């Protein structure tokens, strides 16, 4: 907790490994994962898995473990990048080697509260370059939409044998600020009621309509005391996650999911529209990484238009392994 408020904007890192098949990283036991999370300064509060991946709701956001991929995003003043070296070490013990890394984040609301190695993007990049294995020799760092107060920070690195991203999937990362106070108020737990974080989280999921964002997903949700909410959903080999910091003055919510390019544009645009309606933010950013088509990029404006948002800026860039990254900002439309 920062002195001025809780930092909702997450830091996110995706680590991909190569090596033998089978369960891969899913062989890492819970005690090992908790040791890594202790270095980051967070812990597991709830968990869910299926035949494809393991999903963990954290005290500060989420962790997803696939056989050859780890995705971890954390909010507050966590030290996310301190997970890199231990994850690489533990992966090596089961025959896996790191082959790519992608780090992304927005602009912190309280940047002065961030500890090492997150005091600046330059420090983060330097830390990653010093702690990633030397085989990840192809890298790029960039601040997208740099002239705005809402920036998107991207660092990717990969080995020489892996210069291009996967072609079939893309990641959508939505960040929202200035949540409608009435809608944000639904993420405060009623005083005097004794409920577990799991049961209170389930009530919030149903009361706010989050369970309808992807009705086919199996959901693991958690409500914090006195306020705040996190949810992971798994649908086959894909995931979605929602996190909410509802306090007035620094309210924030995020939505992230993985989409199959072959599924078309309608599913993700409908989901983004539902998320925008649930929170009705004053500002919303969308980062698309990977094989998102032109229909998704152009369709986002229409998806968020019903809540009064219009496109204010757009930036695009190419990154090793990650491929194309498009970052769009939406704010109140001028009538």
XYZ file of C-alpha atoms in Angstrom:
335
model
C 0.000 0.000 0.000
C 1.408 3.351 -1.052
C 0.984 6.282 1.316
C -1.261 7.985 -1.241
C -3.307 4.921 -2.268
C -3.143 1.416 -3.671
C -1.447 0.974 -7.061
C -3.894 -0.842 -9.320
C -1.807 -0.907 -12.502
C -0.210 -4.318 -12.865
C 3.210 -5.359 -14.032
C 3.010 -8.437 -16.272
C 5.672 -10.872 -17.421
C 5.352 -13.862 -19.727
C 8.135 -16.453 -19.770
C 8.256 -19.180 -22.414
C 10.417 -22.269 -22.168
C 11.600 -25.044 -24.458
C 12.485 -28.618 -23.575
C 10.879 -31.972 -22.904
C 7.139 -32.486 -23.197
C 4.672 -33.753 -20.602
C 3.470 -31.613 -17.697
C 6.563 -29.411 -17.848
C 6.275 -26.402 -15.534
C 3.106 -27.832 -14.022
C 5.388 -30.294 -12.214
C 6.567 -27.441 -9.962
C 4.933 -28.025 -6.599
C 2.989 -25.446 -4.626
C 5.823 -24.939 -2.133
C 8.181 -24.002 -4.985
C 5.695 -21.537 -6.457
C 5.154 -19.954 -3.046
C 8.914 -19.456 -2.634
C 9.000 -17.506 -5.901
C 5.926 -15.501 -4.924
C 7.508 -14.680 -1.556
C 10.353 -12.961 -3.429
C 7.735 -10.973 -5.368
C 5.897 -10.196 -2.088
C 2.555 -11.833 -2.748
C 0.860 -15.173 -2.064
C -1.846 -17.486 -3.421
C -5.401 -16.930 -2.138
C -7.300 -19.269 -4.474
C -6.567 -21.730 -7.288
C -8.150 -23.521 -10.227
C -6.840 -25.841 -12.926
C -7.833 -28.003 -15.869
C -6.061 -30.335 -18.292
C -4.240 -27.415 -19.965
C -3.112 -25.006 -17.244
C -3.065 -24.107 -13.562
C -4.536 -20.764 -12.509
C -3.781 -18.973 -9.225
C -5.489 -15.882 -7.838
C -2.856 -13.969 -5.886
C -3.044 -11.479 -3.062
C -1.905 -9.067 -5.793
C -3.382 -10.303 -9.119
C -2.701 -13.594 -10.983
C -0.398 -16.440 -11.984
C -0.972 -18.890 -14.851
C 1.208 -21.948 -15.356
C 1.225 -23.922 -18.614
C 3.610 -26.802 -19.418
C 6.035 -24.436 -21.192
C 4.760 -20.967 -20.265
C 4.335 -18.863 -17.131
C 2.313 -15.651 -16.978
C 2.386 -13.627 -13.789
C 0.942 -10.156 -13.234
C 1.047 -8.308 -9.937
C -0.188 -4.948 -8.709
C 0.615 -2.744 -5.708
C 4.277 -2.421 -4.766
C 5.208 -5.990 -5.611
C 8.623 -6.725 -7.102
C 7.517 -8.812 -10.056
C 10.848 -8.986 -11.879
C 12.401 -10.776 -8.915
C 10.473 -13.854 -10.094
C 12.539 -14.231 -13.275
C 15.723 -15.806 -11.940
C 14.009 -18.309 -9.614
C 11.545 -19.372 -12.310
C 14.426 -19.903 -14.740
C 16.307 -21.866 -12.074
C 13.410 -24.138 -11.141
C 12.531 -24.714 -14.803
C 16.095 -25.862 -15.445
C 15.731 -28.540 -12.761
C 13.006 -30.202 -14.867
C 14.830 -29.838 -18.189
C 13.344 -26.581 -19.478
C 15.286 -23.571 -20.785
C 13.966 -20.028 -21.152
C 13.537 -19.055 -24.809
C 11.522 -15.822 -24.630
C 10.394 -13.105 -22.225
C 7.776 -10.386 -22.575
C 7.252 -7.659 -19.953
C 4.439 -5.086 -20.179
C 2.827 -2.467 -17.965
C 0.921 0.788 -18.105
C 1.770 4.055 -16.344
C 1.677 3.774 -12.565
C -0.732 6.024 -10.669
C 1.828 6.277 -7.830
C 5.230 5.774 -9.500
C 7.118 7.259 -6.546
C 5.924 4.375 -4.355
C 7.418 1.633 -6.531
C 10.445 -0.197 -5.077
C 13.522 -1.514 -6.863
C 13.603 -2.754 -9.590
C 10.453 -0.858 -10.642
C 11.359 2.773 -9.953
C 11.524 3.477 -13.710
C 11.241 1.642 -17.000
C 14.960 2.115 -17.570
C 15.654 0.346 -14.283
C 13.284 -2.469 -15.204
C 14.939 -2.977 -18.590
C 18.399 -2.913 -17.020
C 17.344 -5.450 -14.397
C 15.915 -7.780 -17.022
C 19.008 -7.538 -19.215
C 21.176 -8.421 -16.224
C 19.034 -11.342 -15.062
C 17.883 -13.028 -18.252
C 20.010 -15.905 -19.634
C 22.569 -14.851 -22.263
C 20.849 -16.898 -24.993
C 18.048 -14.286 -25.037
C 20.224 -12.039 -27.169
C 17.529 -10.454 -29.353
C 15.614 -7.812 -27.419
C 13.748 -4.538 -27.728
C 12.378 -2.007 -25.219
C 9.927 0.745 -26.087
C 7.495 3.165 -24.449
C 4.439 3.412 -26.669
C 2.262 6.537 -26.702
C 5.199 8.278 -25.016
C 3.797 11.804 -25.407
C 0.743 10.943 -23.290
C 0.337 10.510 -19.545
C -0.986 7.017 -20.364
C 1.941 5.062 -21.766
C 2.453 1.401 -22.572
C 5.845 -0.046 -21.645
C 7.038 -3.115 -23.542
C 10.214 -5.184 -23.303
C 10.702 -8.434 -25.200
C 13.663 -10.764 -25.516
C 14.147 -14.095 -27.277
C 16.895 -16.393 -28.435
C 18.162 -16.303 -32.000
C 16.293 -19.469 -32.865
C 12.928 -17.947 -31.934
C 12.565 -14.644 -33.791
C 8.814 -14.688 -34.438
C 5.665 -14.914 -32.335
C 3.000 -17.601 -32.436
C 0.626 -16.945 -35.303
C -2.696 -18.242 -33.963
C -3.281 -16.346 -30.715
C -3.193 -12.813 -29.384
C -3.409 -11.222 -25.952
C -5.769 -8.395 -25.015
C -4.862 -6.240 -22.007
C -7.472 -3.672 -20.941
C -6.739 -1.040 -18.248
C -9.462 1.253 -16.910
C -9.324 4.265 -14.598
C -11.911 6.663 -13.208
C -14.502 3.938 -12.607
C -18.114 4.993 -12.179
C -18.550 5.321 -8.378
C -21.835 3.397 -8.315
C -20.360 0.526 -10.314
C -17.110 0.580 -8.312
C -19.143 0.472 -5.092
C -20.202 -3.084 -5.916
C -16.649 -4.216 -5.129
C -16.797 -3.196 -1.453
C -17.714 -5.910 1.033
C -20.701 -5.026 3.279
C -19.597 -4.259 6.831
C -20.705 -6.648 9.525
C -21.152 -9.675 7.253
C -18.770 -12.560 7.927
C -17.986 -14.353 4.688
C -14.948 -15.961 3.166
C -13.132 -14.180 0.367
C -14.254 -16.951 -1.989
C -17.972 -16.707 -1.184
C -17.943 -12.886 -1.230
C -16.069 -13.002 -4.527
C -18.662 -15.313 -6.035
C -21.407 -12.880 -5.058
C -19.523 -9.981 -6.678
C -18.982 -11.999 -9.852
C -22.693 -12.685 -10.186
C -23.965 -9.288 -9.015
C -21.793 -7.292 -11.437
C -22.229 -9.461 -14.528
C -18.571 -10.510 -14.685
C -19.743 -14.122 -14.951
C -21.318 -13.207 -18.307
C -18.112 -11.860 -19.884
C -17.311 -15.453 -20.864
C -20.155 -17.641 -19.690
C -18.300 -20.793 -20.791
C -15.318 -20.183 -18.492
C -14.797 -21.939 -15.161
C -14.239 -19.117 -12.662
C -12.138 -18.760 -9.539
C -12.907 -15.458 -7.763
C -11.955 -13.690 -4.557
C -13.143 -10.549 -2.706
C -10.699 -8.704 -0.482
C -11.557 -6.977 2.789
C -12.720 -4.234 2.935
C -12.681 -3.859 -0.847
C -11.112 -5.111 -4.041
C -11.704 -8.104 -6.273
C -9.822 -10.604 -8.415
C -11.039 -13.290 -10.804
C -9.377 -15.895 -13.015
C -11.355 -17.848 -15.576
C -10.220 -20.808 -17.669
C -11.868 -21.938 -20.894
C -10.025 -24.826 -22.498
C -6.433 -23.733 -23.040
C -7.284 -20.036 -22.712
C -7.672 -17.806 -19.656
C -9.250 -14.495 -18.693
C -8.674 -12.399 -15.602
C -10.262 -9.341 -13.968
C -8.849 -7.223 -11.116
C -10.497 -4.280 -9.381
C -9.228 -1.512 -7.097
C -12.472 0.406 -6.430
C -11.420 3.230 -4.084
C -12.451 6.692 -5.253
C -9.557 8.887 -6.369
C -7.438 6.004 -7.665
C -10.031 3.513 -8.882
C -8.789 1.003 -11.416
C -9.869 -2.210 -13.114
C -8.194 -4.492 -15.605
C -9.317 -7.235 -17.950
C -7.015 -9.601 -19.813
C -7.664 -12.587 -22.042
C -6.101 -14.723 -24.739
C -7.980 -15.027 -28.037
C -7.703 -17.361 -31.004
C -7.392 -15.420 -34.256
C -9.441 -18.100 -36.006
C -12.396 -17.409 -33.690
C -13.098 -14.091 -35.436
C -13.668 -10.632 -33.992
C -17.128 -10.868 -32.458
C -16.316 -12.766 -29.269
C -13.590 -10.441 -27.988
C -15.378 -7.234 -29.013
C -18.508 -8.380 -27.180
C -16.424 -9.203 -24.100
C -14.705 -5.789 -24.105
C -18.085 -4.099 -24.469
C -19.420 -5.993 -21.459
C -16.356 -5.124 -19.387
C -16.659 -1.428 -20.280
C -20.321 -1.481 -19.225
C -19.528 -3.204 -15.905
C -17.063 -0.472 -14.891
C -18.005 2.564 -17.049
C -14.513 4.111 -16.765
C -13.595 7.654 -17.718
C -10.508 6.301 -19.529
C -9.692 2.917 -21.013
C -6.614 1.571 -22.760
C -6.342 -1.556 -24.887
C -3.107 -3.314 -25.810
C -3.294 -6.033 -28.460
C -0.253 -8.276 -28.798
C 0.119 -10.866 -31.527
C -2.204 -11.947 -34.306
C -5.127 -9.573 -33.665
C -6.675 -8.656 -36.999
C -7.674 -5.271 -38.306
C -11.290 -6.018 -37.416
C -10.444 -6.220 -33.710
C -8.320 -3.084 -33.809
C -11.023 -1.057 -35.553
C -13.887 -2.673 -33.664
C -12.721 -1.668 -30.183
C -13.952 1.911 -30.680
C -17.471 0.681 -31.395
C -17.304 -1.760 -28.473
C -16.639 0.980 -25.908
C -18.723 3.707 -27.564
C -21.952 2.888 -25.629
C -20.285 4.015 -22.382
C -19.298 7.365 -23.895
C -15.693 6.598 -24.825
C -13.946 7.505 -28.052
C -10.498 6.846 -29.475
C -7.948 9.499 -28.437
C -4.660 7.934 -29.578
C -3.233 4.843 -31.242
C 0.333 3.522 -31.518
C 1.767 0.369 -33.106
C 5.163 -1.306 -33.073
C 6.860 -4.647 -33.797
C 8.759 -6.624 -31.170
C 10.950 -9.733 -31.334
C 8.890 -12.855 -30.629
C 5.812 -10.855 -29.533
C 5.080 -9.635 -33.039
C 2.771 -6.675 -33.544
C 1.666 -4.602 -30.543
C -1.140 -2.048 -30.917
C -1.923 0.319 -28.048
C -5.129 2.395 -28.113
C -6.391 4.985 -25.633
C -10.058 5.865 -25.214
C -11.499 8.807 -23.305
C -14.734 10.763 -23.005
C -16.052 11.710 -26.434
C -16.448 15.377 -27.229
C -19.986 16.117 -28.302
